[in-house]
PDB file of C-alpha atoms and ligand atoms in Angstrom:
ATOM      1  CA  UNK A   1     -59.095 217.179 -10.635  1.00 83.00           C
ATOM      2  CA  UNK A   2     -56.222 216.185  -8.493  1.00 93.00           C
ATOM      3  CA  UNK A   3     -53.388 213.812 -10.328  1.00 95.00           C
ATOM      4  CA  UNK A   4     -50.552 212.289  -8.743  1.00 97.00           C
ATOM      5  CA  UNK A   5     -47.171 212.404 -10.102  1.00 98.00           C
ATOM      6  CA  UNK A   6     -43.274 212.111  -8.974  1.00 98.00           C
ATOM      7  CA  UNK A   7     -40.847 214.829  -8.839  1.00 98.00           C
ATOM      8  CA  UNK A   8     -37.090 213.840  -8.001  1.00 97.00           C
ATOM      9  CA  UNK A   9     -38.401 210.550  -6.366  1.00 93.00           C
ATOM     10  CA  UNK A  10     -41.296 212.945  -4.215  1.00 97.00           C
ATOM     11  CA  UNK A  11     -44.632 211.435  -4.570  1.00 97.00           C
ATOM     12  CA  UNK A  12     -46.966 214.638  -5.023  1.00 97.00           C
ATOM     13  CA  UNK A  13     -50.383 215.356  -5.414  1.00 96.00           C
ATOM     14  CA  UNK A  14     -51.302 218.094  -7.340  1.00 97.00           C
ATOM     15  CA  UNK A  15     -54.113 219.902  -9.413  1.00 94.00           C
ATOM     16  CA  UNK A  16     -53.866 219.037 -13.089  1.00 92.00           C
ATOM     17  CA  UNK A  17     -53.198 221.397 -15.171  1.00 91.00           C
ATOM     18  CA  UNK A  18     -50.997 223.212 -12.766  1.00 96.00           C
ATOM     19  CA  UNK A  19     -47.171 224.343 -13.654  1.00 98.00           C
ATOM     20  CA  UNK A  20     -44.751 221.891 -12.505  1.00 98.00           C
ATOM     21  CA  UNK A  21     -42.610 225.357 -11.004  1.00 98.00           C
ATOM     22  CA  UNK A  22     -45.369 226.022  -8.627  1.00 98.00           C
ATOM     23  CA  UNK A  23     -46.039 222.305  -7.858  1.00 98.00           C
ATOM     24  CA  UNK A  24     -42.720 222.282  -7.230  1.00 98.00           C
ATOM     25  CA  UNK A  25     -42.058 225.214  -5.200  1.00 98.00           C
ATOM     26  CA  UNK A  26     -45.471 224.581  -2.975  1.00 97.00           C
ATOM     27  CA  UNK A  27     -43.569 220.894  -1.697  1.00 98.00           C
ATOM     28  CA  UNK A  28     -40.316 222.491  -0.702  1.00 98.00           C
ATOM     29  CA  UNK A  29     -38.252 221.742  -3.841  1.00 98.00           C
ATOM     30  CA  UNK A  30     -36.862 224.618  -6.053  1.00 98.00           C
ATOM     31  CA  UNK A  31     -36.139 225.086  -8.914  1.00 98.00           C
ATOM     32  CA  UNK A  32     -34.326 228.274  -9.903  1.00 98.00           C
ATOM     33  CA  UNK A  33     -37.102 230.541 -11.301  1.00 98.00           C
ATOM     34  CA  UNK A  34     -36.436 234.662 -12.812  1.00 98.00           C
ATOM     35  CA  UNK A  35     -39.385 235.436 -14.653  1.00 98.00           C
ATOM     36  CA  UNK A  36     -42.467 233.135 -13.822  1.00 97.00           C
ATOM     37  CA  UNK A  37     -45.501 235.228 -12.205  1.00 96.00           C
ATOM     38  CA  UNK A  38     -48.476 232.387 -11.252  1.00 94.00           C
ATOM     39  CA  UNK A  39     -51.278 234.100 -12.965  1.00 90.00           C
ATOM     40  CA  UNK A  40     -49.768 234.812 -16.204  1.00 92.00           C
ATOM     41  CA  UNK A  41     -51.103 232.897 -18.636  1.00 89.00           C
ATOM     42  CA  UNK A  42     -49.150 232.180 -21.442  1.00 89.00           C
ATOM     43  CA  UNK A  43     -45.954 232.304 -19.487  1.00 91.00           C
ATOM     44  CA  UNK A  44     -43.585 235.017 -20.756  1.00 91.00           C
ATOM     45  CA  UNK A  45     -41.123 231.535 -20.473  1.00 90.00           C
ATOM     46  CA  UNK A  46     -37.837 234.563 -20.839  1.00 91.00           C
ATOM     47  CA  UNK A  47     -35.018 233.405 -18.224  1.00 96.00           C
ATOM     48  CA  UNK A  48     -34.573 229.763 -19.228  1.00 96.00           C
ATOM     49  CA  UNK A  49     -33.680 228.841 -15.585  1.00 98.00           C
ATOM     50  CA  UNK A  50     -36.724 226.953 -14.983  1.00 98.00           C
ATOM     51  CA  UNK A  51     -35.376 223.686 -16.989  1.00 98.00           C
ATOM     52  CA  UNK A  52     -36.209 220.333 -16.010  1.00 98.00           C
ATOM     53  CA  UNK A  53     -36.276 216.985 -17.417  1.00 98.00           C
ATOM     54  CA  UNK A  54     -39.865 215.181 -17.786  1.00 98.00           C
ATOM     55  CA  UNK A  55     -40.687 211.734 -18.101  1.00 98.00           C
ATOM     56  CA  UNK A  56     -44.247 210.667 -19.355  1.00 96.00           C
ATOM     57  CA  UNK A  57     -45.511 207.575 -21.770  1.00 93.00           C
ATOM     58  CA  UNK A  58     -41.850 206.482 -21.907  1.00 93.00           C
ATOM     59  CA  UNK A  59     -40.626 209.160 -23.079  1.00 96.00           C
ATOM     60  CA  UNK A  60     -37.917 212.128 -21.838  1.00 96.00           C
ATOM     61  CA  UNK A  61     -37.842 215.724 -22.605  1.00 97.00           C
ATOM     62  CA  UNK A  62     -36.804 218.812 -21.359  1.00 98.00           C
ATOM     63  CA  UNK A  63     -39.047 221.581 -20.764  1.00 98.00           C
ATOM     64  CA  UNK A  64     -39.690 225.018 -18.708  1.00 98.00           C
ATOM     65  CA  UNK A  65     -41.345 224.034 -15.302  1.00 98.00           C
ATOM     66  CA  UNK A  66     -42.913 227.635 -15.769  1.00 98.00           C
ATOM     67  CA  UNK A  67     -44.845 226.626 -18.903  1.00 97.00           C
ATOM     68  CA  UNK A  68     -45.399 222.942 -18.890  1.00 97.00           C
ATOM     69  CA  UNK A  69     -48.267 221.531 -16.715  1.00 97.00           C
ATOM     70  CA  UNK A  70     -48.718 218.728 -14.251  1.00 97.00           C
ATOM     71  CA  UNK A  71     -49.888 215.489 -15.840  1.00 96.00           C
ATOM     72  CA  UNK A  72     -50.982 212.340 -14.208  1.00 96.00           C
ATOM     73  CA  UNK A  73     -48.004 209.836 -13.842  1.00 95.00           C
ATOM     74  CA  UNK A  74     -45.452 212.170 -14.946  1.00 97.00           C
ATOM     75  CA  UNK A  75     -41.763 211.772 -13.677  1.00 98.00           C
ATOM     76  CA  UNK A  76     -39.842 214.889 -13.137  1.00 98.00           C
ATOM     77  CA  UNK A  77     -36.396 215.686 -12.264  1.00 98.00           C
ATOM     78  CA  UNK A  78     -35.379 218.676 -11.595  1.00 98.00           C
ATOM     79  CA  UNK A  79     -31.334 218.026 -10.981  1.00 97.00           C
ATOM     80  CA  UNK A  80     -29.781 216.042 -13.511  1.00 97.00           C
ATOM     81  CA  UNK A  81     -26.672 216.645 -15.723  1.00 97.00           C
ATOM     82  CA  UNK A  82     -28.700 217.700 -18.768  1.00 97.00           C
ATOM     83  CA  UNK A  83     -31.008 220.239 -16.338  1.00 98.00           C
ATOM     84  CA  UNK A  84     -27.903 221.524 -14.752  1.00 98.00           C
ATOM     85  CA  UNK A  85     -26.330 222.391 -18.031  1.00 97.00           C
ATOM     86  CA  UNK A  86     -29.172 224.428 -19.428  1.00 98.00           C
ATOM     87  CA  UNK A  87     -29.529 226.391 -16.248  1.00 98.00           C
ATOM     88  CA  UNK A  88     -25.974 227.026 -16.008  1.00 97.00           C
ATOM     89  CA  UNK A  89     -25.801 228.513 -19.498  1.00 97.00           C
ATOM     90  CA  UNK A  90     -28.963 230.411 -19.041  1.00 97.00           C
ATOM     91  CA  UNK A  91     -27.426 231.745 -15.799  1.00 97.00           C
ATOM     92  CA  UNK A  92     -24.126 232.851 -17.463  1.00 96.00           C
ATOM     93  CA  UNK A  93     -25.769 234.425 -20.083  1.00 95.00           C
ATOM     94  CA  UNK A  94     -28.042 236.566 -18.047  1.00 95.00           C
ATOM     95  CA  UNK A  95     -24.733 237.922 -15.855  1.00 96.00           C
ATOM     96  CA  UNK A  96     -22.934 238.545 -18.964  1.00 94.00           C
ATOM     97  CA  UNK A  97     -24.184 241.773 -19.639  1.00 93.00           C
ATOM     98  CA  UNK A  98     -25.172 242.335 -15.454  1.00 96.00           C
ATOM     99  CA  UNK A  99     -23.025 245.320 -13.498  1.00 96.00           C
ATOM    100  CA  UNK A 100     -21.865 243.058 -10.592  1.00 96.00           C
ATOM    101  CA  UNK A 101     -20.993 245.939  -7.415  1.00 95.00           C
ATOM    102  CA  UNK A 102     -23.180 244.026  -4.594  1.00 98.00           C
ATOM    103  CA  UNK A 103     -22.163 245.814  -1.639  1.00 97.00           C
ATOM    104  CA  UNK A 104     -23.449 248.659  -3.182  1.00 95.00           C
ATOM    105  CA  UNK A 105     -26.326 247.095  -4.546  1.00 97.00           C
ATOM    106  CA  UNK A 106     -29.578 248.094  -3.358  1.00 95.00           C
ATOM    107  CA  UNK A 107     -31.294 244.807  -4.252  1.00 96.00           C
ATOM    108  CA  UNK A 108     -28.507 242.726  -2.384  1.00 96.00           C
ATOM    109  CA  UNK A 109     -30.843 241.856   0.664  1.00 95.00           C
ATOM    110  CA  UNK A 110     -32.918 239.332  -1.762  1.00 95.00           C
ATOM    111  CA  UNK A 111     -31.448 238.934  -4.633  1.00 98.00           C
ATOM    112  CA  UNK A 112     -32.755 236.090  -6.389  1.00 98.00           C
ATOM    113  CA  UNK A 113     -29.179 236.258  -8.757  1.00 98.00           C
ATOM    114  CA  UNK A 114     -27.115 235.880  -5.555  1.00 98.00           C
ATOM    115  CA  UNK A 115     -30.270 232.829  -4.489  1.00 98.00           C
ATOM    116  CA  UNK A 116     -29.331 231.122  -7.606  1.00 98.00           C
ATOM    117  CA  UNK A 117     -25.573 231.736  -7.921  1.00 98.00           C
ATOM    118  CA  UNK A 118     -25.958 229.701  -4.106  1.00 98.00           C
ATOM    119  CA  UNK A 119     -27.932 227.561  -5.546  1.00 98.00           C
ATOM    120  CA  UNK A 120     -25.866 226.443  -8.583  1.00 97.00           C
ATOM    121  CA  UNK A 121     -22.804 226.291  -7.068  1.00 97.00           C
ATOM    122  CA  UNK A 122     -21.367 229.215  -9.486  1.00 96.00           C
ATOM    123  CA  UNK A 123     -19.912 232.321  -9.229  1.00 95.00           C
ATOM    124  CA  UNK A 124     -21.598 235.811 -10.721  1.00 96.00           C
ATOM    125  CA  UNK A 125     -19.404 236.553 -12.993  1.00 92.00           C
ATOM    126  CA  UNK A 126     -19.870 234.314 -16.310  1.00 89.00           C
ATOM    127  CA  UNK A 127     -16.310 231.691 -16.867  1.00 88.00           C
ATOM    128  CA  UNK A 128     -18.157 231.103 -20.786  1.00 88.00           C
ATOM    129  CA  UNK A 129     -19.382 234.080 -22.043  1.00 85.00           C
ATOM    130  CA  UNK A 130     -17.560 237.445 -22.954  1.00 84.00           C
ATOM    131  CA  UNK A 131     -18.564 240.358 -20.395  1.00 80.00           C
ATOM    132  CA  UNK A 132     -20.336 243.524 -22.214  1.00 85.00           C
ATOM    133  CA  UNK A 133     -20.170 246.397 -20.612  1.00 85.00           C
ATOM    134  CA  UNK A 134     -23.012 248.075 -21.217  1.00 87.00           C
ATOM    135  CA  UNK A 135     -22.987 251.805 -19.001  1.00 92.00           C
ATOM    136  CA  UNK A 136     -26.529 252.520 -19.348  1.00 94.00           C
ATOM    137  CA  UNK A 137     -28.058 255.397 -17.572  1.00 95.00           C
ATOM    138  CA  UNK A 138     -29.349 255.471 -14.044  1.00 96.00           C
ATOM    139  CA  UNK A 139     -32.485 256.975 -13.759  1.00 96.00           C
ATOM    140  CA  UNK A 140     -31.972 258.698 -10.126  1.00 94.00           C
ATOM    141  CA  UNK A 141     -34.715 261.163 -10.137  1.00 95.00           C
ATOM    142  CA  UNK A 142     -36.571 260.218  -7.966  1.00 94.00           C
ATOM    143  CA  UNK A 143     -35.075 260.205  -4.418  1.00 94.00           C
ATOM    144  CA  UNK A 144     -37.487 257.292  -2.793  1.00 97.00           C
ATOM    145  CA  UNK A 145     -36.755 255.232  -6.194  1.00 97.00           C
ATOM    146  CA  UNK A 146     -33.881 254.067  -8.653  1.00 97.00           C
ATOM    147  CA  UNK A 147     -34.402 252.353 -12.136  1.00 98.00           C
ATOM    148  CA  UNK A 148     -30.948 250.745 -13.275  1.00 97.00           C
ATOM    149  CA  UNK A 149     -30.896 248.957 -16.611  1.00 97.00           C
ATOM    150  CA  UNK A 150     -27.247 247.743 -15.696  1.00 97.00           C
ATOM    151  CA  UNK A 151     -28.831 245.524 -13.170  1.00 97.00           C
ATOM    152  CA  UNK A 152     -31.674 244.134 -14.871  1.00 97.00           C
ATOM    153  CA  UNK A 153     -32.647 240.427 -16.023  1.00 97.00           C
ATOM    154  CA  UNK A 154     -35.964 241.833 -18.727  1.00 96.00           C
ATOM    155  CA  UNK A 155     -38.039 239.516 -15.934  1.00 97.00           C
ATOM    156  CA  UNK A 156     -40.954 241.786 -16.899  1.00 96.00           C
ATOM    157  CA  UNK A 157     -42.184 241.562 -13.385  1.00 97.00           C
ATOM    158  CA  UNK A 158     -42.400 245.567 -12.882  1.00 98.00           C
ATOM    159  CA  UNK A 159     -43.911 245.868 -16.107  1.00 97.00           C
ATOM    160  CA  UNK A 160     -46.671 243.303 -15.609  1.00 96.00           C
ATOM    161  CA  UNK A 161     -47.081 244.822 -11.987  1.00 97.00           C
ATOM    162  CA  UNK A 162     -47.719 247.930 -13.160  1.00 96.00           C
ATOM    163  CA  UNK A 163     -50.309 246.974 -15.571  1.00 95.00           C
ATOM    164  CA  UNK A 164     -51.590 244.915 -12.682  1.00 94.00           C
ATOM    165  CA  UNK A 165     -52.076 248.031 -10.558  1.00 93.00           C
ATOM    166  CA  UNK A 166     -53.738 249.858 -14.045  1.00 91.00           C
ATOM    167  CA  UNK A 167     -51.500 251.550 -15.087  1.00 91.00           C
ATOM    168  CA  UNK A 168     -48.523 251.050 -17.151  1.00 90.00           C
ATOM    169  CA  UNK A 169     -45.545 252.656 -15.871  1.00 95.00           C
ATOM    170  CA  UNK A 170     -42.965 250.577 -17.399  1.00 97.00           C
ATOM    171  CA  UNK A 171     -41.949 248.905 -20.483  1.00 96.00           C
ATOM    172  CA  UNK A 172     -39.057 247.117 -22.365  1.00 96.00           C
ATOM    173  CA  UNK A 173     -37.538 249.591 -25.068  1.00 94.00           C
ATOM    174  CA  UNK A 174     -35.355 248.224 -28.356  1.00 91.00           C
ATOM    175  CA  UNK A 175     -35.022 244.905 -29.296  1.00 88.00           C
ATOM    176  CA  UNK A 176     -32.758 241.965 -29.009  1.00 86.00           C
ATOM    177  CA  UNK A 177     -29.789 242.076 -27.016  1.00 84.00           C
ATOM    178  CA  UNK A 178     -29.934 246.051 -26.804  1.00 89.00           C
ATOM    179  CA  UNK A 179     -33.926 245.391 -25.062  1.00 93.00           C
ATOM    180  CA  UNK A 180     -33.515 247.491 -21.832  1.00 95.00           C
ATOM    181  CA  UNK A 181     -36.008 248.261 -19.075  1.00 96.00           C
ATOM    182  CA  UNK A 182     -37.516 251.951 -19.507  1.00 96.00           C
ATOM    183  CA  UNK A 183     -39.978 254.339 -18.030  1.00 96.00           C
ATOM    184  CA  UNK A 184     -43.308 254.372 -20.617  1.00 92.00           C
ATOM    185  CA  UNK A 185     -42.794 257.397 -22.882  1.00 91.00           C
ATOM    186  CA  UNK A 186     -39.210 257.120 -21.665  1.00 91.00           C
ATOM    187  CA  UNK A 187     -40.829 259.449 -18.136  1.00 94.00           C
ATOM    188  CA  UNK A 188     -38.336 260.100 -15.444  1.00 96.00           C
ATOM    189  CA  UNK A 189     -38.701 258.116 -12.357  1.00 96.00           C
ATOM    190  CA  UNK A 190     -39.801 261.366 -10.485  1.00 95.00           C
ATOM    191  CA  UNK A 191     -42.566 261.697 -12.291  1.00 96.00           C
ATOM    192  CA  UNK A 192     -44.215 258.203 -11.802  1.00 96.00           C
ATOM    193  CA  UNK A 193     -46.691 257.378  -9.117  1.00 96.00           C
ATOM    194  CA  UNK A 194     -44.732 256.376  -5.796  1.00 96.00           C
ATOM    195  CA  UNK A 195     -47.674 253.826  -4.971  1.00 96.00           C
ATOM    196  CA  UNK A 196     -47.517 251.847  -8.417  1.00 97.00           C
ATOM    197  CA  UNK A 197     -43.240 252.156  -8.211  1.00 97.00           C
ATOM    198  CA  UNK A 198     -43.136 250.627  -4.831  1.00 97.00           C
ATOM    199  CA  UNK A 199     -44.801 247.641  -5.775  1.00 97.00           C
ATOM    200  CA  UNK A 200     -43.375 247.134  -8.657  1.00 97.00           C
ATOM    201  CA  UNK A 201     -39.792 247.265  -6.545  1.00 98.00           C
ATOM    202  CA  UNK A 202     -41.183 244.730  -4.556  1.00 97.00           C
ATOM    203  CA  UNK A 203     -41.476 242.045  -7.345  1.00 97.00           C
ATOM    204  CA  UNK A 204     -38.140 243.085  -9.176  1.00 98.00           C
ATOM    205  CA  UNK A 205     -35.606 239.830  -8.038  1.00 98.00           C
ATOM    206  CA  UNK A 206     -32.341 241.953  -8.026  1.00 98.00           C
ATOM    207  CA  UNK A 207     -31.302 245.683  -7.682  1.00 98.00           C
ATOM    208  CA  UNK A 208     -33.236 246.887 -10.851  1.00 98.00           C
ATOM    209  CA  UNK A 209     -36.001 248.506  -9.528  1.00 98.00           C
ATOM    210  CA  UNK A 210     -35.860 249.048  -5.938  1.00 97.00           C
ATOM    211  CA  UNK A 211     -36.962 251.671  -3.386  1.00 96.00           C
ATOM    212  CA  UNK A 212     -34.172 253.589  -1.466  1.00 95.00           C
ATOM    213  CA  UNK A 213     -35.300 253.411   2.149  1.00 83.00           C
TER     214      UNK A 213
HETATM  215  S1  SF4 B 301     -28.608 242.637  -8.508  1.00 62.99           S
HETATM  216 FE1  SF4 B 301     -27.827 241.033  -7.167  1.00 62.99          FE
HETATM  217  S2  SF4 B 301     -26.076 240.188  -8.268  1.00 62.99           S
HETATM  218 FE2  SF4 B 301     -26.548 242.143  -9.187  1.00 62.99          FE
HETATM  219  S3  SF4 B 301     -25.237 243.604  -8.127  1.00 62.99           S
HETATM  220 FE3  SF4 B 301     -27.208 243.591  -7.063  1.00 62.99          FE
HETATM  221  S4  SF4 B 301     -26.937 242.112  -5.401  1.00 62.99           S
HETATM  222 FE4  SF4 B 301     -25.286 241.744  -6.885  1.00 62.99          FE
HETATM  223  S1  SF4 B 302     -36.466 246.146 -13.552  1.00 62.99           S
HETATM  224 FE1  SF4 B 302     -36.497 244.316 -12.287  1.00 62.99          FE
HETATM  225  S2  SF4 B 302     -38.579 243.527 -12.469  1.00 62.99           S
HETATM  226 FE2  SF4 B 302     -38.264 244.956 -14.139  1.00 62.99          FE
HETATM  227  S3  SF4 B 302     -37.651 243.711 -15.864  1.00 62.99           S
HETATM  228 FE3  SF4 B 302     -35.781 244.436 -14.852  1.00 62.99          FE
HETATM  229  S4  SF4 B 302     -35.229 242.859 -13.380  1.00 62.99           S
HETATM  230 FE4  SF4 B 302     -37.329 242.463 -14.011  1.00 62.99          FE
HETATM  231  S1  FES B 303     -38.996 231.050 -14.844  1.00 62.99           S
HETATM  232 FE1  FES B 303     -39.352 229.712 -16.508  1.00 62.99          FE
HETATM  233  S2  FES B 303     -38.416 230.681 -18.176  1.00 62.99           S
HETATM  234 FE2  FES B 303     -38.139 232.080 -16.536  1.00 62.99          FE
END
């Protein structure tokens, strides 16, 4: 069933039940995004970029555009004061523990950190939050592919990918704040299908995962 609703003054048709991110995104206006994939279902709702402010029955909230649905006569708005502050504080905290070297960087072509960073008007390294070093290890053993936890965002992209393509490759290891990307069964890189890797690169949004061409 198709509803009609308003985001930042945009009268929009969509299909109910849809995520405001995609509705969003499919009529030109973004909204900075790290971890949604379309099809997953729940949302895994990690990068808390996606804020935005809602407006339904009289009443304002603020939600995840990745995880809340389209609903008839909704008003959203994806740039106010309140919006900006959440996804600046999100954004800070994911670089706070994030090796900045782009010029180096193999993901620096589209990086969806440097998209943002553009996007919000702020610079990579966090003003707020203390920087943690964190020196994990490079897996380089594989010379087509490189896995660097320094780099990552814990998007889960490459791990859902992998499942996608049947077979689980990758996987978050530890918990909390020490939770780093890892091979399953902690592999190395060289011994992972090349196939499954390279499309898992593909979906990683910064220099994480990425194939050395
Ligand atoms: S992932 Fe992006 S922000 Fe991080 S070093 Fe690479 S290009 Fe720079
Ligand atoms: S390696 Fe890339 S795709 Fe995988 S979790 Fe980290 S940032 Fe996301
Ligand atoms: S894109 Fe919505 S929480 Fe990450």
């Amino acid at each position: 069933m198709d509803i009609k609703l308003i985001i930042d003054d945009k009268e929009i048709k969509a299909k109910s039940g849809e995520k405001i991110l995609w509705t969003a995104l499919d009529n030109g206006i973004y909204i900075p995004n790290l971890c949604a994939i379309k099809e997953m279902e729940p949302p895994f709702g990690g990068c808390r970029l996606c804020f935005v402010e809602i407006e339904l029955n009289g009443e304002k909230t603020m939600t995840t555009a990745c995880s809340e649905p389209v609903q008839d006569k909704m008003r959203v708005f994806t740039n106010t004061e309140r919006v900006r502050r959440l996804q600046l504080t999100a954004f800070e905290l994911l670089m706070s523990d994030h090796e900045i070297n782009c010029p180096e960087c193999l993901g620096k072509e589209n990086c969806q950190l440097l998209k943002i960073a553009g996007f919000l008007k702020i610079k990579l390294k966090p003003k707020r939050f203390r920087k943690l070093e964190r020196n994990l290890m490079v897996d380089n053993s594989n010379s087509e592919f490189i896995l660097d936890p320094n780099k990552c965002v814990k998007c889960g992209k490459c791990i859902s990918e992998s499942e996608k393509q049947g077979n689980k490759l990758l996987t978050f290891a530890y918990r909390g704040i020490d939770m780093i990307i890892s091979t399953f069964d902690n592999m190395p890189l060289a011994e992972l299908n090349k196939d499954i890797l390279r499309e898992c690169a593909v979906v990683c949004p910064t220099g994480a995962l990425k194939e050395i061409k």
